[in-house]
């Protein structure tokens, strides 16, 4: 279900304007690289290396995480050797290392 938003005059705000008004994580210019084909290829390559979380060993809710922070080491963002398989819980609890 999608929520409709209206301006002060009662006019419907088109979804593209709503996105510009309140960008999501990947619409934020500093995170836009996560929406690229190169990032998706990196993610697939990392996820192909293991079927378990590198930290807790679970096989549930796996994602690709960075060994060295993508924010602090932008030159390593798409380097497969800087990736590891992590569950979402472990990935989010590590913070921005």
PDB file of C-alpha atoms in Angstrom:
ATOM      1  CA  UNK A   1       0.000   0.000   0.000  1.00  0.00           C
ATOM      2  CA  UNK A   2       1.320   3.404  -0.937  1.00  0.00           C
ATOM      3  CA  UNK A   3       0.625   6.532   1.039  1.00  0.00           C
ATOM      4  CA  UNK A   4      -0.328   9.654  -0.854  1.00  0.00           C
ATOM      5  CA  UNK A   5       1.134  12.978   0.209  1.00  0.00           C
ATOM      6  CA  UNK A   6      -0.377  16.375  -0.344  1.00  0.00           C
ATOM      7  CA  UNK A   7       1.104  19.868  -0.247  1.00  0.00           C
ATOM      8  CA  UNK A   8      -0.332  22.707   1.875  1.00  0.00           C
ATOM      9  CA  UNK A   9      -2.819  23.615  -0.856  1.00  0.00           C
ATOM     10  CA  UNK A  10      -4.180  20.069  -1.013  1.00  0.00           C
ATOM     11  CA  UNK A  11      -2.464  19.136  -4.279  1.00  0.00           C
ATOM     12  CA  UNK A  12      -1.073  15.620  -4.658  1.00  0.00           C
ATOM     13  CA  UNK A  13       2.754  15.508  -4.562  1.00  0.00           C
ATOM     14  CA  UNK A  14       3.969  13.153  -7.344  1.00  0.00           C
ATOM     15  CA  UNK A  15       6.138  10.281  -6.105  1.00  0.00           C
ATOM     16  CA  UNK A  16       9.319  11.626  -7.752  1.00  0.00           C
ATOM     17  CA  UNK A  17       8.909  14.868  -5.811  1.00  0.00           C
ATOM     18  CA  UNK A  18       8.279  12.877  -2.626  1.00  0.00           C
ATOM     19  CA  UNK A  19      11.519  10.995  -3.219  1.00  0.00           C
ATOM     20  CA  UNK A  20      13.462  14.226  -3.703  1.00  0.00           C
ATOM     21  CA  UNK A  21      11.794  15.668  -0.616  1.00  0.00           C
ATOM     22  CA  UNK A  22      12.756  12.705   1.567  1.00  0.00           C
ATOM     23  CA  UNK A  23      15.366  10.565  -0.175  1.00  0.00           C
ATOM     24  CA  UNK A  24      15.885   6.962   0.854  1.00  0.00           C
ATOM     25  CA  UNK A  25      19.301   5.535   1.666  1.00  0.00           C
ATOM     26  CA  UNK A  26      20.197   4.724  -1.938  1.00  0.00           C
ATOM     27  CA  UNK A  27      18.771   7.979  -3.274  1.00  0.00           C
ATOM     28  CA  UNK A  28      21.131   9.899  -1.005  1.00  0.00           C
ATOM     29  CA  UNK A  29      24.005  11.097  -3.262  1.00  0.00           C
ATOM     30  CA  UNK A  30      26.615   9.711  -0.862  1.00  0.00           C
ATOM     31  CA  UNK A  31      25.094   6.217  -1.186  1.00  0.00           C
ATOM     32  CA  UNK A  32      23.994   6.292  -4.835  1.00  0.00           C
ATOM     33  CA  UNK A  33      26.870   3.976  -5.793  1.00  0.00           C
ATOM     34  CA  UNK A  34      24.884   1.134  -4.165  1.00  0.00           C
ATOM     35  CA  UNK A  35      22.353   1.349  -7.009  1.00  0.00           C
ATOM     36  CA  UNK A  36      24.914   0.703  -9.755  1.00  0.00           C
ATOM     37  CA  UNK A  37      25.388  -2.456 -11.814  1.00  0.00           C
ATOM     38  CA  UNK A  38      28.979  -2.637 -10.535  1.00  0.00           C
ATOM     39  CA  UNK A  39      27.749  -2.767  -6.917  1.00  0.00           C
ATOM     40  CA  UNK A  40      25.204  -5.473  -7.757  1.00  0.00           C
ATOM     41  CA  UNK A  41      27.990  -7.511  -9.426  1.00  0.00           C
ATOM     42  CA  UNK A  42      30.211  -7.016  -6.335  1.00  0.00           C
ATOM     43  CA  UNK A  43      27.374  -8.138  -4.084  1.00  0.00           C
ATOM     44  CA  UNK A  44      26.722 -11.268  -6.180  1.00  0.00           C
ATOM     45  CA  UNK A  45      30.448 -12.109  -6.186  1.00  0.00           C
ATOM     46  CA  UNK A  46      30.687 -11.760  -2.403  1.00  0.00           C
ATOM     47  CA  UNK A  47      27.525 -13.781  -1.740  1.00  0.00           C
ATOM     48  CA  UNK A  48      28.860 -16.564  -3.982  1.00  0.00           C
ATOM     49  CA  UNK A  49      31.851 -17.070  -1.655  1.00  0.00           C
ATOM     50  CA  UNK A  50      29.913 -18.579   1.252  1.00  0.00           C
ATOM     51  CA  UNK A  51      26.494 -19.715   2.405  1.00  0.00           C
ATOM     52  CA  UNK A  52      27.054 -18.722   6.047  1.00  0.00           C
ATOM     53  CA  UNK A  53      27.548 -15.534   8.049  1.00  0.00           C
ATOM     54  CA  UNK A  54      31.257 -14.914   8.668  1.00  0.00           C
ATOM     55  CA  UNK A  55      30.509 -13.930  12.286  1.00  0.00           C
ATOM     56  CA  UNK A  56      27.746 -16.128  13.719  1.00  0.00           C
ATOM     57  CA  UNK A  57      27.508 -18.902  11.117  1.00  0.00           C
ATOM     58  CA  UNK A  58      23.794 -18.561  10.406  1.00  0.00           C
ATOM     59  CA  UNK A  59      22.421 -19.288   6.947  1.00  0.00           C
ATOM     60  CA  UNK A  60      19.442 -16.927   7.366  1.00  0.00           C
ATOM     61  CA  UNK A  61      19.009 -13.391   5.964  1.00  0.00           C
ATOM     62  CA  UNK A  62      22.489 -13.126   4.405  1.00  0.00           C
ATOM     63  CA  UNK A  63      23.901  -9.995   2.821  1.00  0.00           C
ATOM     64  CA  UNK A  64      27.253  -8.770   1.520  1.00  0.00           C
ATOM     65  CA  UNK A  65      29.227  -6.629   3.950  1.00  0.00           C
ATOM     66  CA  UNK A  66      32.474  -4.739   3.674  1.00  0.00           C
ATOM     67  CA  UNK A  67      35.562  -5.762   5.646  1.00  0.00           C
ATOM     68  CA  UNK A  68      36.862  -2.192   5.545  1.00  0.00           C
ATOM     69  CA  UNK A  69      34.194   0.493   5.611  1.00  0.00           C
ATOM     70  CA  UNK A  70      32.982   1.600   2.182  1.00  0.00           C
ATOM     71  CA  UNK A  71      32.590   5.126   3.546  1.00  0.00           C
ATOM     72  CA  UNK A  72      36.133   5.312   4.905  1.00  0.00           C
ATOM     73  CA  UNK A  73      37.758   3.356   2.079  1.00  0.00           C
ATOM     74  CA  UNK A  74      35.890   4.297  -1.122  1.00  0.00           C
ATOM     75  CA  UNK A  75      38.701   2.851  -3.245  1.00  0.00           C
ATOM     76  CA  UNK A  76      37.802  -0.620  -1.868  1.00  0.00           C
ATOM     77  CA  UNK A  77      34.011  -0.364  -2.266  1.00  0.00           C
ATOM     78  CA  UNK A  78      33.839  -2.692  -5.255  1.00  0.00           C
ATOM     79  CA  UNK A  79      36.853  -4.883  -4.515  1.00  0.00           C
ATOM     80  CA  UNK A  80      35.551  -8.433  -3.920  1.00  0.00           C
ATOM     81  CA  UNK A  81      38.427  -9.103  -1.499  1.00  0.00           C
ATOM     82  CA  UNK A  82      36.952  -6.364   0.722  1.00  0.00           C
ATOM     83  CA  UNK A  83      33.649  -8.221   1.030  1.00  0.00           C
ATOM     84  CA  UNK A  84      32.338 -10.938   3.299  1.00  0.00           C
ATOM     85  CA  UNK A  85      29.029 -12.705   3.759  1.00  0.00           C
ATOM     86  CA  UNK A  86      27.185 -11.536   6.868  1.00  0.00           C
ATOM     87  CA  UNK A  87      23.663 -11.862   8.211  1.00  0.00           C
ATOM     88  CA  UNK A  88      21.831  -8.539   8.480  1.00  0.00           C
ATOM     89  CA  UNK A  89      21.984  -8.643  12.261  1.00  0.00           C
ATOM     90  CA  UNK A  90      25.790  -8.990  12.394  1.00  0.00           C
ATOM     91  CA  UNK A  91      26.256  -6.461   9.581  1.00  0.00           C
ATOM     92  CA  UNK A  92      24.178  -3.791  11.306  1.00  0.00           C
ATOM     93  CA  UNK A  93      25.690  -4.426  14.745  1.00  0.00           C
ATOM     94  CA  UNK A  94      29.228  -3.829  13.424  1.00  0.00           C
ATOM     95  CA  UNK A  95      28.442  -0.252  12.520  1.00  0.00           C
ATOM     96  CA  UNK A  96      30.715   1.709  10.171  1.00  0.00           C
ATOM     97  CA  UNK A  97      34.127   0.070  10.766  1.00  0.00           C
TER      98      UNK A  97
END
